[in-house]
JSON list of C-alpha atoms in Angstrom, two decimals:
[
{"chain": "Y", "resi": 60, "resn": "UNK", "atom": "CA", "xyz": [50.83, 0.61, 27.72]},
{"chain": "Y", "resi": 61, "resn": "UNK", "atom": "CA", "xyz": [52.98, -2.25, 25.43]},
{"chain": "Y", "resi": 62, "resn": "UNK", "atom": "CA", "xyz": [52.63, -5.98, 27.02]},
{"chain": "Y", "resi": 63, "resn": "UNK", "atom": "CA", "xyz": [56.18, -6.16, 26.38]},
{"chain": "Y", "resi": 64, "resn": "UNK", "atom": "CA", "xyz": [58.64, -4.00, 24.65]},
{"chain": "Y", "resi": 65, "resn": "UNK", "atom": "CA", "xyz": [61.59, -6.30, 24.33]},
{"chain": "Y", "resi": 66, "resn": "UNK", "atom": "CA", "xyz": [59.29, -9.16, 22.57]},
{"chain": "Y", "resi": 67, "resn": "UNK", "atom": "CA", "xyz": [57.08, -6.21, 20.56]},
{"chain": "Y", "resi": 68, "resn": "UNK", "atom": "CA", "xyz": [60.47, -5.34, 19.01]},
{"chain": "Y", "resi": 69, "resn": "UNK", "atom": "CA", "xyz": [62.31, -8.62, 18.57]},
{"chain": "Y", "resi": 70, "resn": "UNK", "atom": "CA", "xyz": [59.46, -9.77, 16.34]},
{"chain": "Y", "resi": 71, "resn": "UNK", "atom": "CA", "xyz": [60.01, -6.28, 14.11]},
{"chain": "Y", "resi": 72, "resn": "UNK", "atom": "CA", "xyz": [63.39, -6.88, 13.85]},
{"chain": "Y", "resi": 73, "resn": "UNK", "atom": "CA", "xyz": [63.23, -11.42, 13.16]},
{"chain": "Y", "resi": 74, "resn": "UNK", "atom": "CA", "xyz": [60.79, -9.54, 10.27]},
{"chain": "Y", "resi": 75, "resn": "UNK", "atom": "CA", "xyz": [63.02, -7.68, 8.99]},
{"chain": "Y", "resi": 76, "resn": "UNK", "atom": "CA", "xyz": [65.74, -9.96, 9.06]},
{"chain": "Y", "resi": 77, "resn": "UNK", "atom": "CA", "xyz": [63.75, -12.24, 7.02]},
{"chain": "Y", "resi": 78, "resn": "UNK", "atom": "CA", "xyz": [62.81, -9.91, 4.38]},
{"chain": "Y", "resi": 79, "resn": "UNK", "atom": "CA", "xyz": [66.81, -9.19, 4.01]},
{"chain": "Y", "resi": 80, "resn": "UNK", "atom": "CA", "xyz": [67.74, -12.91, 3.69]},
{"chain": "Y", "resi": 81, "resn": "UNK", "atom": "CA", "xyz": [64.42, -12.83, 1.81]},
{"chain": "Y", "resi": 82, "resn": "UNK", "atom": "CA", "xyz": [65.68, -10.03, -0.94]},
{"chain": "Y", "resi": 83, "resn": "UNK", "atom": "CA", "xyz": [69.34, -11.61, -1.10]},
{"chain": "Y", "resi": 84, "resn": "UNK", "atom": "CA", "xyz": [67.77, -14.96, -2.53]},
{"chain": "Y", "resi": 85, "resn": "UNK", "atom": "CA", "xyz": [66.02, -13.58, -4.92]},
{"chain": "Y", "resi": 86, "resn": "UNK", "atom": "CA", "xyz": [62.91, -12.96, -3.16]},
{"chain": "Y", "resi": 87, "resn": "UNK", "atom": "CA", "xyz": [60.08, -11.00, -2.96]},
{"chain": "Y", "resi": 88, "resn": "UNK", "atom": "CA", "xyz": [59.71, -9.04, 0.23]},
{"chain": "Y", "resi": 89, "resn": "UNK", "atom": "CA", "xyz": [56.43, -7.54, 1.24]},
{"chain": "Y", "resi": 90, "resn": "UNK", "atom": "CA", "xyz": [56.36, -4.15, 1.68]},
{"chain": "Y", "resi": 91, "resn": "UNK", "atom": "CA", "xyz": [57.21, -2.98, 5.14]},
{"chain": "Y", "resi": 92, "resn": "UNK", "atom": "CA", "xyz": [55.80, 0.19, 7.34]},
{"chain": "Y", "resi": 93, "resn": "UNK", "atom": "CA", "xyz": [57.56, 1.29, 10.10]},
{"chain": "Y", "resi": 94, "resn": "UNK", "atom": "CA", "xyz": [55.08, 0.61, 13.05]},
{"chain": "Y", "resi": 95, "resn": "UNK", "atom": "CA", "xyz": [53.71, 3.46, 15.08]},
{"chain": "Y", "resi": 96, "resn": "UNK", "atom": "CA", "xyz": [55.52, 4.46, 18.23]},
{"chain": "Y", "resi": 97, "resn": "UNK", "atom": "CA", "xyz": [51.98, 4.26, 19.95]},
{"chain": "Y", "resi": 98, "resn": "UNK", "atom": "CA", "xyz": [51.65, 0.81, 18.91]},
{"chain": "Y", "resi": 99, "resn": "UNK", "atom": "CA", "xyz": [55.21, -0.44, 20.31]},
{"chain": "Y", "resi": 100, "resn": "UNK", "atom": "CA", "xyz": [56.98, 2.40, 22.01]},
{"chain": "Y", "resi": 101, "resn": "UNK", "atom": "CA", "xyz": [60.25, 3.13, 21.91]},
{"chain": "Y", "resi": 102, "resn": "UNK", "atom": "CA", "xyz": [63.13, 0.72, 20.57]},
{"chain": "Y", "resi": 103, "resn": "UNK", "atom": "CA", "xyz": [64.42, -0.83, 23.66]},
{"chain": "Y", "resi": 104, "resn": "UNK", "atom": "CA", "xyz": [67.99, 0.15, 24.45]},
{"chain": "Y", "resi": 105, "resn": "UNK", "atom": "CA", "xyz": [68.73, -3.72, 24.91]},
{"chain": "Y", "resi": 106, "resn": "UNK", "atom": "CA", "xyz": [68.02, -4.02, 21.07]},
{"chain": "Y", "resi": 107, "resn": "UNK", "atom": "CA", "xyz": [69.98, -1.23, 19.92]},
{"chain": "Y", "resi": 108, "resn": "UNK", "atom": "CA", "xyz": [72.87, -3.06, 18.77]},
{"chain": "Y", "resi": 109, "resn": "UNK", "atom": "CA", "xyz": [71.02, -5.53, 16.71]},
{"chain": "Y", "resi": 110, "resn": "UNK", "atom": "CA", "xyz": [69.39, -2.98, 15.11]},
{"chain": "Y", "resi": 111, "resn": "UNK", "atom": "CA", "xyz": [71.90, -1.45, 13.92]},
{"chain": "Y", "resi": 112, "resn": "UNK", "atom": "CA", "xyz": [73.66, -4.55, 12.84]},
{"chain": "Y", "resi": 113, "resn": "UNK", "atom": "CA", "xyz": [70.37, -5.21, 10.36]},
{"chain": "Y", "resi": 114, "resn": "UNK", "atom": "CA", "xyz": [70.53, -1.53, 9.39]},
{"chain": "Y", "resi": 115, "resn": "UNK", "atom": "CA", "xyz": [73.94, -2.37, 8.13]},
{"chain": "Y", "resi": 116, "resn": "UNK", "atom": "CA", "xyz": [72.71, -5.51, 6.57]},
{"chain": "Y", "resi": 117, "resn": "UNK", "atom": "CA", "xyz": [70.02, -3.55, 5.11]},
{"chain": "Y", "resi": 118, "resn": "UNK", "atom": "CA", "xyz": [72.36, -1.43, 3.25]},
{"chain": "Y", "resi": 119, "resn": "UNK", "atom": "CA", "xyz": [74.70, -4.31, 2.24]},
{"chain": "Y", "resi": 120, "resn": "UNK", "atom": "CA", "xyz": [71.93, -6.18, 0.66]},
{"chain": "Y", "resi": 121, "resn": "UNK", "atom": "CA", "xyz": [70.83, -2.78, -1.27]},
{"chain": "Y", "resi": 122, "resn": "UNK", "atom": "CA", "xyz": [74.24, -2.36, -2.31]},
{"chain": "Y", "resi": 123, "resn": "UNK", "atom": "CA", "xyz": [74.58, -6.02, -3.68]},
{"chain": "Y", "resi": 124, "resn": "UNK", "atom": "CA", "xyz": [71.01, -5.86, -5.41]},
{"chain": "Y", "resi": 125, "resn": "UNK", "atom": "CA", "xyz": [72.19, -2.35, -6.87]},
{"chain": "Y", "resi": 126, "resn": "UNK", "atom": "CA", "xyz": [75.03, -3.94, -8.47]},
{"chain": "Y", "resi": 127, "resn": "UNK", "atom": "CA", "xyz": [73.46, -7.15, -9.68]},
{"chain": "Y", "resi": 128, "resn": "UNK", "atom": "CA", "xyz": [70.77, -5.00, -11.30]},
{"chain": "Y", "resi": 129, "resn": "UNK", "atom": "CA", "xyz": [73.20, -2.77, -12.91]},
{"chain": "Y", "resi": 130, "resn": "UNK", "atom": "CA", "xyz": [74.71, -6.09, -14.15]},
{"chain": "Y", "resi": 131, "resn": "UNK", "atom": "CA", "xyz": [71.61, -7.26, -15.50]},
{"chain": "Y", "resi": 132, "resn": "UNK", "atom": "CA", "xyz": [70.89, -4.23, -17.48]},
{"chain": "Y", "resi": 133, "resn": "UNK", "atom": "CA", "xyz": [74.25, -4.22, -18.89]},
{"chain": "Y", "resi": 134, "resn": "UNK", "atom": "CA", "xyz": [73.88, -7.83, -20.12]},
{"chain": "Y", "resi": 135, "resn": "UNK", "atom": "CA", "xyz": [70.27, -6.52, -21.53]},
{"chain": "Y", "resi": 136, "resn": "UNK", "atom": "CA", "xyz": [72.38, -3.33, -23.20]},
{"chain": "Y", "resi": 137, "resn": "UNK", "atom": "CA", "xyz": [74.82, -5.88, -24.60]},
{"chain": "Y", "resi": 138, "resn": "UNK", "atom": "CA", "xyz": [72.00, -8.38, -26.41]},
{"chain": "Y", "resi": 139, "resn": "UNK", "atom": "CA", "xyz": [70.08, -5.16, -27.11]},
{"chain": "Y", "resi": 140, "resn": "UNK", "atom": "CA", "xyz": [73.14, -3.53, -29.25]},
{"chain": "Y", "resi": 141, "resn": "UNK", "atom": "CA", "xyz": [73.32, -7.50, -31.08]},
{"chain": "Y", "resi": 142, "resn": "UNK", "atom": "CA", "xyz": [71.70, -6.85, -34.64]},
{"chain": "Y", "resi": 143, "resn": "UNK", "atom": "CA", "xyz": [68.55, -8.46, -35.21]},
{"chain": "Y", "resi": 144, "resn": "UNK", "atom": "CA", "xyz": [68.82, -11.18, -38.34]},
{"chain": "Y", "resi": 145, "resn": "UNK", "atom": "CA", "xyz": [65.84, -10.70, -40.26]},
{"chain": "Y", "resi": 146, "resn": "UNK", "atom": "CA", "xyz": [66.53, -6.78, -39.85]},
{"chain": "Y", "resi": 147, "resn": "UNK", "atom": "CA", "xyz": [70.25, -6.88, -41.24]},
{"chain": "Y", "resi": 148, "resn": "UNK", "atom": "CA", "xyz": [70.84, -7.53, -45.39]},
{"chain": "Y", "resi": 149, "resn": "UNK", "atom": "CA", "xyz": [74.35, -8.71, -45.08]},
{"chain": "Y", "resi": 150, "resn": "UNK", "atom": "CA", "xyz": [75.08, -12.20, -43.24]},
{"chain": "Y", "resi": 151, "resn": "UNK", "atom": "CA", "xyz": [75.61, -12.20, -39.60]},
{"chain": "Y", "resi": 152, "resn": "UNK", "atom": "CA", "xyz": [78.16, -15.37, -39.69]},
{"chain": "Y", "resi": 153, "resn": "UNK", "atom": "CA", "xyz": [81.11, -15.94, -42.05]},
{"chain": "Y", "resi": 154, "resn": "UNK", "atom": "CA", "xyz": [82.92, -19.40, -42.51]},
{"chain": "Y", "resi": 155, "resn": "UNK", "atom": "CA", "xyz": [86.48, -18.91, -42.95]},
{"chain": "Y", "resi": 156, "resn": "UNK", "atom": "CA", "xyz": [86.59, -22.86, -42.53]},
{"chain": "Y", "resi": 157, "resn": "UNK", "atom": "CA", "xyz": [84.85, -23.77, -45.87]}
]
């Protein structure tokens, strides 16, 4: 039997809350495994709401790393498509000034 279900699970969830605010700084998260029902039982209906409320967080924060990604590896497409000097036999730069 759990010591107590409504602690076992608030400590899941503060972790995973962390590992969101974690992610959205530009952290590193450590990997995280769902933990076995045997070990904690059942969600506690009490707790429902909140985790829902980080589920939806969860997929915010995936959606806002998607699109910063995708923003990075446009930038990277952009420098990438910028001729390289010493590969290129006509100048780069032209002064119209003098």
């Amino acid at each position: 039997m759990w010591a107590d279900p409504v602690q076992e699970w608030s400590g899941i969830l503060d972790r995973l809350e962390a590992n969101i605010a974690l992610a959205v700084s530009g952290g590193e998260p450590e990997p995280w495994n769902p933990p076995a029902e045997a070990e904690t039982g059942p969600l506690p209906e009490e707790l429902a709401d909140r985790a829902r409320r980080i589920l939806d967080a969860q997929l915010e924060s995936m959606a806002m790393l998607g699109k910063v990604r995708n923003d990075a590896l446009a930038h990277l497409d952009a420098l990438n498509a910028v001729p390289d000097s010493q590969s290129s036999a006509r100048p780069l730069f032209l002064d119209v000034q003098g």
